[in-house]
Amino acid sequence: MMLCYEGKLSLYCFLGGMSTLLVFYCAEAWWHEESIWTKVALPVGYYAALNVIIKIRYKPRDYQIAVRATFLGTVLSAGIVVFLYAGERYKSFGIYATLMALFHYSEYLGIAICNPKTLSPDSFILNHSIHYALAAAASWVEFFAEVYFMPEMKTYKLLWIVGVLMCLAGESLRKVAMITASKNFSHIVQFEHHNEHELVTHGVYGWMRHPSYVGWFYWSVGTQIALANPVCFVIYAIASWKFFHDRILMEEITLLNFFGEEYVQYQERVTTGLPFINGFRVEP
């Protein structure tokens, strides 16, 4: 499958952002005795230069893609640097940053592969919603507050491993679901039935009706396990469950309107995949 122009552009810029990691390693190799701030200054300057270059090089719409992909590549690099060089109490935040960058970039790349007609800068879902941004900010506040008051709780490597495994499993499930659904997948619930819409029931959709939501749910909870954030772990679990409960309810009303009895039979065979969420059922 050929990657569309926007997908290629995002990939080049994501890798360009990741190249800040090489710049940091060069600074580390050249300036052995310098402070960490001196070593950080070079990759920060390099990232700023990349932004100037892409601003000059690309037209406005392409720039919106390029600047987001470059940012995410840089965040991934920064996460690796934090994990490798920061104190033990901060390493899990490096893991978290890496997971976040991979998730948001792979969302865009996934759409570029499976349904490029719906591709837009919003496909990075960096601006998913105000609630999403507030949830992320809350997790940062909790993390650094607990680093200050209870630093030892951030050093349990078993939590890092469990969180990473949960995130990678959720991420993988979601991306497999996107590719399996192909042109039927979209970040936005479709309320109008087009001729190309098909009911996908094979692959991971034969195991659960909403694998992409299942993957996202466990990914979101996994990030808080990796951070060892007990408060946000509970909040994320409840908020994510409520979000997907409502989203699935709305989506299944639409799917029943689209596919009728075919979807009713599919509901009877396959669960939603999320605990205590049954979706919308037609009364007999």
Short mmCIF file of C-alpha atoms in Angstrom, two decimals:
data_model
loop_
_atom_site.label_atom_id
_atom_site.label_comp_id
_atom_site.label_asym_id
_atom_site.label_seq_id
_atom_site.Cartn_x
_atom_site.Cartn_y
_atom_site.Cartn_z
CA MET A 1 0.00 0.00 0.00
CA MET A 2 1.42 3.36 -1.10
CA LEU A 3 1.66 6.06 1.55
CA CYS A 4 -0.02 9.30 0.50
CA TYR A 5 1.90 12.59 0.20
CA GLU A 6 0.72 13.88 3.60
CA GLY A 7 1.75 10.60 5.24
CA LYS A 8 5.22 10.78 3.71
CA LEU A 9 5.56 14.43 4.75
CA SER A 10 4.61 13.60 8.33
CA LEU A 11 7.05 10.67 8.42
CA TYR A 12 9.97 12.76 7.16
CA CYS A 13 9.22 15.51 9.69
CA PHE A 14 8.70 13.05 12.55
CA LEU A 15 12.10 11.53 11.81
CA GLY A 16 13.51 15.05 11.54
CA GLY A 17 12.19 15.78 15.03
CA MET A 18 13.70 12.52 16.28
CA SER A 19 17.09 13.62 14.95
CA THR A 20 17.31 16.00 17.92
CA LEU A 21 18.28 12.87 19.83
CA LEU A 22 21.43 12.59 17.72
CA VAL A 23 22.20 16.25 18.35
CA PHE A 24 21.94 15.68 22.10
CA TYR A 25 24.27 12.67 21.89
CA CYS A 26 26.79 14.78 19.97
CA ALA A 27 26.60 17.46 22.67
CA GLU A 28 27.07 14.75 25.30
CA ALA A 29 30.13 13.41 23.47
CA TRP A 30 31.76 16.81 22.84
CA TRP A 31 31.11 18.57 26.16
CA HIS A 32 31.93 16.05 28.86
CA GLU A 33 32.46 18.62 31.59
CA GLU A 34 29.70 21.05 30.68
CA SER A 35 26.44 21.32 32.60
CA ILE A 36 23.32 19.53 31.43
CA TRP A 37 21.82 22.90 30.46
CA THR A 38 24.66 23.52 28.01
CA LYS A 39 24.07 20.11 26.47
CA VAL A 40 20.34 20.76 26.23
CA ALA A 41 20.83 24.17 24.59
CA LEU A 42 22.13 22.66 21.33
CA PRO A 43 19.16 20.32 20.62
CA VAL A 44 16.73 23.07 21.66
CA GLY A 45 18.38 25.42 19.19
CA TYR A 46 18.33 22.68 16.56
CA TYR A 47 14.58 22.15 17.11
CA ALA A 48 13.97 25.89 16.79
CA ALA A 49 15.94 25.90 13.53
CA LEU A 50 13.85 22.99 12.22
CA ASN A 51 10.68 24.99 12.87
CA VAL A 52 12.05 27.98 10.97
CA ILE A 53 13.00 25.75 8.04
CA ILE A 54 9.61 24.05 7.78
CA LYS A 55 7.85 27.41 8.16
CA ILE A 56 9.77 28.73 5.15
CA ARG A 57 9.64 25.49 3.17
CA TYR A 58 5.96 24.50 3.34
CA LYS A 59 2.64 26.05 2.44
CA PRO A 60 0.21 26.68 5.35
CA ARG A 61 -1.64 23.34 5.20
CA ASP A 62 1.54 21.30 4.80
CA TYR A 63 3.16 23.34 7.55
CA GLN A 64 0.36 22.36 9.96
CA ILE A 65 1.23 18.72 9.32
CA ALA A 66 5.00 19.26 9.40
CA VAL A 67 5.08 21.27 12.62
CA ARG A 68 3.00 18.69 14.50
CA ALA A 69 5.03 15.72 13.26
CA THR A 70 8.31 17.49 14.05
CA PHE A 71 7.06 18.34 17.53
CA LEU A 72 6.08 14.73 18.23
CA GLY A 73 9.40 13.42 16.97
CA THR A 74 11.16 15.86 19.28
CA VAL A 75 8.98 14.86 22.25
CA LEU A 76 9.85 11.22 21.63
CA SER A 77 13.56 12.11 21.60
CA ALA A 78 13.19 14.16 24.78
CA GLY A 79 11.44 11.24 26.46
CA ILE A 80 14.34 8.94 25.63
CA VAL A 81 16.84 11.50 26.96
CA VAL A 82 14.91 11.89 30.21
CA PHE A 83 14.73 8.13 30.67
CA LEU A 84 18.45 7.64 30.02
CA TYR A 85 19.93 10.68 31.80
CA ALA A 86 17.46 12.01 34.40
CA GLY A 87 17.36 10.93 38.04
CA GLU A 88 15.54 7.73 38.92
CA ARG A 89 12.42 9.53 40.10
CA TYR A 90 11.96 11.25 36.72
CA LYS A 91 12.59 8.30 34.40
CA SER A 92 8.95 7.24 34.24
CA PHE A 93 8.06 10.68 32.85
CA GLY A 94 10.47 9.98 30.01
CA ILE A 95 8.65 6.71 29.36
CA TYR A 96 5.33 8.57 29.42
CA ALA A 97 6.53 11.24 26.96
CA THR A 98 7.73 8.55 24.57
CA LEU A 99 4.41 6.70 24.76
CA MET A 100 2.43 9.90 24.18
CA ALA A 101 4.52 10.87 21.14
CA LEU A 102 4.22 7.41 19.60
CA PHE A 103 0.47 7.30 20.15
CA HIS A 104 -0.33 10.68 18.63
CA TYR A 105 1.97 10.29 15.65
CA SER A 106 0.78 6.75 14.91
CA GLU A 107 -2.82 8.02 14.94
CA TYR A 108 -1.99 10.29 12.01
CA LEU A 109 0.09 7.68 10.20
CA GLY A 110 -2.64 5.08 10.74
CA ILE A 111 -5.26 7.28 9.06
CA ALA A 112 -2.77 8.10 6.27
CA ILE A 113 -2.47 4.36 5.60
CA CYS A 114 -6.06 3.16 6.01
CA ASN A 115 -8.28 6.13 5.06
CA PRO A 116 -6.29 9.05 3.58
CA LYS A 117 -9.45 10.76 2.27
CA THR A 118 -10.33 11.76 5.84
CA LEU A 119 -6.77 12.87 6.72
CA SER A 120 -6.26 16.34 8.23
CA PRO A 121 -3.96 17.98 10.81
CA ASP A 122 -6.63 17.08 13.37
CA SER A 123 -5.80 13.40 12.74
CA PHE A 124 -2.90 13.78 15.17
CA ILE A 125 -5.70 14.28 17.76
CA LEU A 126 -3.43 16.63 19.71
CA ASN A 127 -6.44 18.92 20.08
CA HIS A 128 -8.86 16.08 20.82
CA SER A 129 -10.87 18.06 23.39
CA ILE A 130 -10.50 20.43 26.33
CA HIS A 131 -11.21 17.50 28.65
CA TYR A 132 -8.36 15.51 27.11
CA ALA A 133 -5.95 18.43 27.61
CA LEU A 134 -7.08 18.93 31.21
CA ALA A 135 -6.65 15.22 31.93
CA ALA A 136 -3.09 15.31 30.59
CA ALA A 137 -2.29 18.43 32.63
CA ALA A 138 -3.74 16.82 35.77
CA SER A 139 -1.47 13.79 35.32
CA TRP A 140 1.58 16.08 35.05
CA VAL A 141 0.60 17.99 38.17
CA GLU A 142 0.11 14.79 40.15
CA PHE A 143 3.38 13.31 38.91
CA PHE A 144 5.56 16.28 39.86
CA ALA A 145 3.74 16.83 43.16
CA GLU A 146 4.40 13.22 44.13
CA VAL A 147 8.00 13.46 42.90
CA TYR A 148 8.46 16.33 45.36
CA PHE A 149 6.66 14.83 48.35
CA MET A 150 7.00 11.05 47.78
CA PRO A 151 9.81 10.49 45.26
CA GLU A 152 10.29 6.84 46.16
CA MET A 153 6.87 5.89 44.73
CA LYS A 154 8.06 6.89 41.26
CA THR A 155 10.94 4.42 41.21
CA TYR A 156 9.06 1.09 41.07
CA LYS A 157 10.27 -0.48 37.83
CA LEU A 158 7.52 -3.10 37.91
CA LEU A 159 4.95 -0.33 37.44
CA TRP A 160 6.92 1.02 34.49
CA ILE A 161 6.92 -2.41 32.88
CA VAL A 162 3.21 -3.06 33.50
CA GLY A 163 2.28 0.41 32.22
CA VAL A 164 4.40 0.09 29.08
CA LEU A 165 3.07 -3.38 28.28
CA MET A 166 -0.52 -2.20 28.74
CA CYS A 167 0.09 0.85 26.53
CA LEU A 168 1.80 -1.16 23.81
CA ALA A 169 -0.96 -3.78 23.85
CA GLY A 170 -3.68 -1.11 23.68
CA GLU A 171 -1.81 0.82 20.99
CA SER A 172 -1.29 -2.31 18.89
CA LEU A 173 -4.94 -3.35 19.18
CA ARG A 174 -6.12 0.11 18.13
CA LYS A 175 -3.83 0.28 15.10
CA VAL A 176 -4.76 -3.25 13.98
CA ALA A 177 -8.42 -2.19 14.27
CA MET A 178 -7.78 0.91 12.16
CA ILE A 179 -6.04 -1.07 9.43
CA THR A 180 -8.66 -3.85 9.50
CA ALA A 181 -11.52 -1.36 9.16
CA SER A 182 -9.55 0.47 6.46
CA LYS A 183 -11.74 3.03 4.67
CA ASN A 184 -14.53 2.44 7.18
CA PHE A 185 -12.42 3.88 10.02
CA SER A 186 -12.68 7.55 11.00
CA HIS A 187 -11.91 9.61 14.08
CA ILE A 188 -15.36 11.19 13.73
CA VAL A 189 -18.61 9.27 14.14
CA GLN A 190 -20.34 9.19 10.74
CA PHE A 191 -24.04 10.05 10.76
CA GLU A 192 -24.59 9.74 7.01
CA HIS A 193 -24.48 6.36 5.26
CA HIS A 194 -22.30 6.38 2.15
CA ASN A 195 -22.18 3.63 -0.47
CA GLU A 196 -18.63 2.64 0.49
CA HIS A 197 -19.57 2.03 4.14
CA GLU A 198 -19.39 -1.64 5.08
CA LEU A 199 -19.98 -3.48 8.35
CA VAL A 200 -16.59 -4.91 9.34
CA THR A 201 -16.91 -8.14 11.34
CA HIS A 202 -13.68 -9.99 10.51
CA GLY A 203 -10.26 -9.93 12.18
CA VAL A 204 -10.23 -8.21 15.57
CA TYR A 205 -13.83 -7.13 14.93
CA GLY A 206 -14.76 -10.80 15.25
CA TRP A 207 -13.50 -10.68 18.86
CA MET A 208 -15.00 -7.35 19.93
CA ARG A 209 -17.26 -4.77 18.31
CA HIS A 210 -15.12 -1.74 19.21
CA PRO A 211 -11.45 -2.81 19.30
CA SER A 212 -10.14 0.69 18.63
CA TYR A 213 -11.93 1.99 21.74
CA VAL A 214 -10.79 -0.98 23.80
CA GLY A 215 -7.20 -0.28 22.78
CA TRP A 216 -7.48 3.43 23.57
CA PHE A 217 -9.08 2.72 26.95
CA TYR A 218 -6.27 0.44 28.12
CA TRP A 219 -3.63 2.71 26.62
CA SER A 220 -4.93 5.71 28.58
CA VAL A 221 -5.05 3.79 31.86
CA GLY A 222 -1.62 2.30 31.13
CA THR A 223 -0.03 5.75 30.92
CA GLN A 224 -1.01 6.42 34.52
CA ILE A 225 0.36 3.08 35.68
CA ALA A 226 3.67 3.91 33.99
CA LEU A 227 3.68 7.28 35.80
CA ALA A 228 2.71 5.63 39.11
CA ASN A 229 -0.13 8.17 39.45
CA PRO A 230 -2.69 6.52 41.78
CA VAL A 231 -5.15 9.43 41.76
CA CYS A 232 -5.15 9.90 37.98
CA PHE A 233 -5.24 6.13 37.48
CA VAL A 234 -8.68 6.07 39.13
CA ILE A 235 -9.83 9.28 37.42
CA TYR A 236 -8.65 8.11 33.99
CA ALA A 237 -10.33 4.71 34.40
CA ILE A 238 -13.68 6.29 35.35
CA ALA A 239 -13.53 9.15 32.82
CA SER A 240 -12.41 6.89 29.97
CA TRP A 241 -15.11 4.35 30.75
CA LYS A 242 -17.77 7.09 30.77
CA PHE A 243 -16.45 8.60 27.51
CA PHE A 244 -16.47 5.28 25.66
CA HIS A 245 -19.81 4.26 27.16
CA ASP A 246 -21.43 7.39 25.70
CA ARG A 247 -19.46 7.20 22.44
CA ILE A 248 -20.38 3.57 21.82
CA LEU A 249 -24.03 4.28 22.61
CA MET A 250 -24.12 7.08 20.04
CA GLU A 251 -22.14 5.13 17.44
CA GLU A 252 -24.28 2.00 17.71
CA ILE A 253 -27.49 3.97 17.18
CA THR A 254 -25.93 5.14 13.92
CA LEU A 255 -24.73 1.65 12.98
CA LEU A 256 -28.18 0.19 13.60
CA ASN A 257 -29.64 2.85 11.31
CA PHE A 258 -27.03 1.98 8.66
CA PHE A 259 -27.10 -1.82 8.80
CA GLY A 260 -30.32 -2.76 10.62
CA GLU A 261 -30.80 -6.47 11.30
CA GLU A 262 -27.26 -7.28 10.17
CA TYR A 263 -25.88 -5.19 13.05
CA VAL A 264 -28.40 -6.63 15.53
CA GLN A 265 -27.12 -10.12 14.72
CA TYR A 266 -23.53 -8.90 15.06
CA GLN A 267 -24.36 -7.51 18.52
CA GLU A 268 -25.70 -10.88 19.56
CA ARG A 269 -22.49 -12.67 18.50
CA VAL A 270 -19.81 -10.24 19.69
CA THR A 271 -19.39 -8.10 22.83
CA THR A 272 -18.24 -4.47 22.83
CA GLY A 273 -14.95 -5.52 24.44
CA LEU A 274 -15.16 -3.03 27.31
CA PRO A 275 -16.30 -4.06 30.82
CA PHE A 276 -19.94 -3.33 31.69
CA ILE A 277 -20.60 -1.58 28.37
CA ASN A 278 -23.28 -3.26 26.27
CA GLY A 279 -23.90 -0.56 23.70
CA PHE A 280 -27.33 0.35 22.31
CA ARG A 281 -29.79 -2.49 22.12
CA VAL A 282 -33.03 -2.50 20.17
CA GLU A 283 -35.94 -3.48 22.39
CA PRO A 284 -37.58 -6.76 21.18
#
